[in-house]
Amino acid sequence: MSRPSYGPLSLLAASLLPALGAPAIHSTRHGLVCVGVLLLVSLVVVRDWSSTVRRLGLVALAALSLGLSTWLYGGRDLDVAAGATLRVLYLVIPAAVLTPFIDPTRLGDHLAQRLHLPARPVVASTAALQRLEALGWQWQQIARARRARGVGADGGILHRARVTASMALSLMVSTMRMSGSMSLAMDARGFGAAHRRTFAEPAPWQRRDTAILLGGVAVAALPWLYLVVTA
Amino acid sequence: MPRTGGGRVDVRGLTWRPSGRRVPVLAGLDLRIEPGEKVLLAGASGSGKSTLLRAIAGLLQTTDVGELSGEVSVDGRHPQERAGTVGLLLQDPSAAVVADRVGRDVAFGLENTRTPPDLMPGLVAGALRAAGFPYDERRSTRTLSGGETQRLALAGALALRPQVLLLDEPTSMLDADNAARVRRSVLAACEQQGTTLVVVEHQIGPWVEHLDRCVVLDRSGAVIADGRPGEVLARLGESLAAEGIWVPDLPAPRPLSVDPVLVTPTLHVPVGEVLLAAERVGVTYGSPFGGSAGEPRNVALDDVSCVLHEGESVVLGGGSGAGKSTLLAALAGLQAPDRGAVHIHPRLAGRKGRVLHRLTSPELAARVAWVPQLPEHGLVTHTVLDELLVSARALGQPAAAAERRARALLEHLGLAALAGSSVHHLSGGEQRRLVVAAALVHGPAGLLLDEPTVGQDRNTWAAVTGLCLAARNAGAAVGVATHDAVATHALVSPGGRTLTLERGRLT
Amino acid sequence: MSSSVESQPNRASGGRRTTVLASRPLLGYRTVDLVSAAMLGVAFGVVFWAWSLVYNAPAAALYAVFPPLTALLAGPWLLAGVVAGLLVRRPGAALLAEVVAAAVSALIGSQWGWTVLLSGALQGVGVEIALALFAWRRFGPFVAVLAGSLAAACEVVFYEWWQYVVDFSWAWKLAYLGAFVVSGAVVAGLGGLLLVRALAKTGAANAMPPGQEELERSAV
Ligand SMILES: Nc1ncnc2c1ncn2[C@@H]1O[C@H](COP(=O)(O)OP(=O)(O)OP(=O)(O)O)[C@@H](O)[C@H]1O
Ligand SMILES: Nc1ncnc2c1ncn2[C@@H]1O[C@H](COP(=O)(O)OP(=O)(O)OP(=O)(O)O)[C@@H](O)[C@H]1O
Ligand SMILES: [Mg+2]
Ligand SMILES: [Mg+2]
């Protein structure tokens, strides 16, 4: 049962810690230096570029639109707008880079075993999370079944909207049906009575987790250090 | 923790009437099963077998509401009192997946019974082997075919090593070889640990010689036969066959003869011409959310060409995971091929031409119909009669005539009494028949059915195959993916042929 | 010793509709409660993802008119908590659903990274406050609207003012809050309630109190 070898908690922390550093960024130059450093580090870390590029694209789009609105409504000051853009980039690039390494099942393991969150909700949530893709397929199945029966989504915009709304209800119905049968299947394997349970895989905190955490702290500190050094 | 020994099951005066049903599904049922006994539970589709298994597992009220009375106990206690007393394999195996990796999924029950983690890998590997699961424990649970999922779910139930093992149609989606393997290992595992076993299966033939006892439910959920399988079948064989039981060694049931008016296509192509033609079709599966991290892409079909003629039935065969369902969906215009295309007869071209997956939804519905492998995926409304009339309404067919046809089809399939019922509360076999009927009502010229006979008793089987044959004889092109040898035989001779897929290619 | 008589669901009659409450104790979550709340989170995570793909065009249009108006489009993001809260009727269900939904958007790829967890949690807490005010005994339109509004208010006051619309003036920030609350009340509150009732009608929610209410109504 091999999994990516990084602990999810350190990754999560490293994705969130930059939020402490970002507020320090105010000028364009400051932001460029910090974001530049982040991107350089990312070059080393990233394995799977296709997924990371998609995530970074999303992030860049959001940051740019924020920058544009800041420019329009924040006194049309280019430096302020660029600062805002770079601040957001600094905040979310780590998440875009690190998220592909986070495995929901491992996250569940660590939340329950390392942070000692109550096991039943955690296990139910990881079981539900692994149905994410199944729900994506479900949407396609619903679309398929409706198309085969002559009530699919094509035609005018209004018709499409109506069909999409009723498909959304169908998705919710499927969700509830899935929840029901999944609970049945879980209880059929003893989950109902399992107020305490063991876990098939351990949730170790490894040296590399400490390293990732320290990396996150460094990223949080970098903008402040820059301020101190340039002051 | 490995436990040895089986549990004693005691069901006393069990009555269960789900809300929304007038008559109880089970009425005053008494059943006592001794530790280590191996019981076959048979009965017509809709007789209450799955319901009884859920009752024995103590899980009737998990998702359903209703009036329940009587008692169920395992060794004198409520079955859910201690984790892992009973293990239940559900009829729909896709419901059972709880983890993203195979190994973790099988270990789920072990975690719940607080098995020490260092014992788990061995138990998991053993259970996977016993279930005849073809891949290792690192395989993602998301990319399995129907039969593969079924074996995974079985491994999950076996790994738990319960005192009472309840299996609901454990081999319904497997080919004969795999089914035999699974049967052998289930029996061996129970033998070894003295587990009490209750198996529900329609194809009882291969099981009877290995089990101690055979319990038969009639359509009202009452026990009509109980005893050693050989004796019961010898004594009551004929009447059980009439009830719908697949009594071994009897000749296959004769497909029902159906009034052609019910199934005649509304759109015609000239006699014997090609209705659907798949040309060099290739399909590769990825993630529904676009490229996700490192998931392998799965080639399900590779360069497949085939045709379906008017008035012909074609059976798609091949092992589990060979690509049958994928090809069928492509032939139904629902799976847009990544390479190649499926074309329809020029006379039935739509506004945008002959490429099947480019037809609009009403155009497609008027031409070809599809029944998915998991019937629940084919449902688009909430009540049985509505479900049958959806397409006729969408196509603007006369309402009264459509309703007449719908009711006649329900009658044939033994669903007449359920016309007003919720589609989600049907038994597995009932739901499948409903989806088959819904595919036929509006008279499509092509019929593509994925495992339409799974979970059917003799009578409903005869009705389903009878409808397929009647549609074919009335001029429809019928494509059926199945591993049911009897159905293959009935559909193929004469006027049909088989195509065999292997790893996404026609052989 | 027997599986016979499970505790009958508690009832509190409030007007025309009988209200079926979750079986007590309130924190005695059945497996199906936990799984339903979490699965609703996942389903809404997918809905959020789909919504974020179409969100930009209308948002740009509203932005051009008056920037704080973009908050009118925020309602769908609050649905998960309201729906889970109204359906499961136990403390924590709304929070669980919102957090799971946020985790799903982060995992699929969110422009805000894992900070969405924080905003998910705040929205969930908003719904929980509304339900707690009525001790998980009332789930009608008023409570639903309150839940949607409080989810919106928590999100804006504790999060978006400081992260998202930092450069708005205070007048704009208040307008933003107002638009957000309206959207939360209408889309998430009333919309969520309608969705729950529609779900109950299909029979898919029979294991949940609203499904049982529907059964009682049709049982007459
Ligand atoms: N929740 C429910 N509400 C109403 N009716 C129900 C419900 N569950 C089951 N039924 C009905 O109870 C009957 C027995 O269902 P069950 O699933 O036990 O049948 P089965 O013997 O397993 O059939 P199959 O062989 O087709 O799987 C069916 O007629 C079904 O429609
Ligand atoms: N959604 C999916 N994502 C990825 N791979 C898939 C998906 N669905 C099917 N596959 C894979 O594609 C191949 C063909 O699947 P398909 O369902 O067509 O097989 P099948 O012949 O119908 O099998 P069965 O008899 O078990 O139903 C299998 O290897 C399967 O693992
Ligand atoms: Mg059944
Ligand atoms: Mg298949």
Tab-separated table of C-alpha atoms and ligand atoms in Angstrom, chain B residues 49-50 91 168-169 200 427-428, ligand 3:
chain	number	residue	atom	x	y	z
B	49	LYS	CA	-34.053	-12.420	-0.142
B	50	SER	CA	-31.929	-9.277	0.095
B	91	GLN	CA	-26.152	-7.101	-4.046
B	168	ASP	CA	-26.056	-11.498	-1.797
B	169	GLU	CA	-25.502	-12.831	-5.326
B	200	VAL	CA	-28.435	-15.781	-2.014
B	427	SER	CA	-35.290	-5.055	-5.618
B	428	GLY	CA	-32.175	-5.452	-7.754
D	3	MG	MG	-31.895	-9.071	-4.036
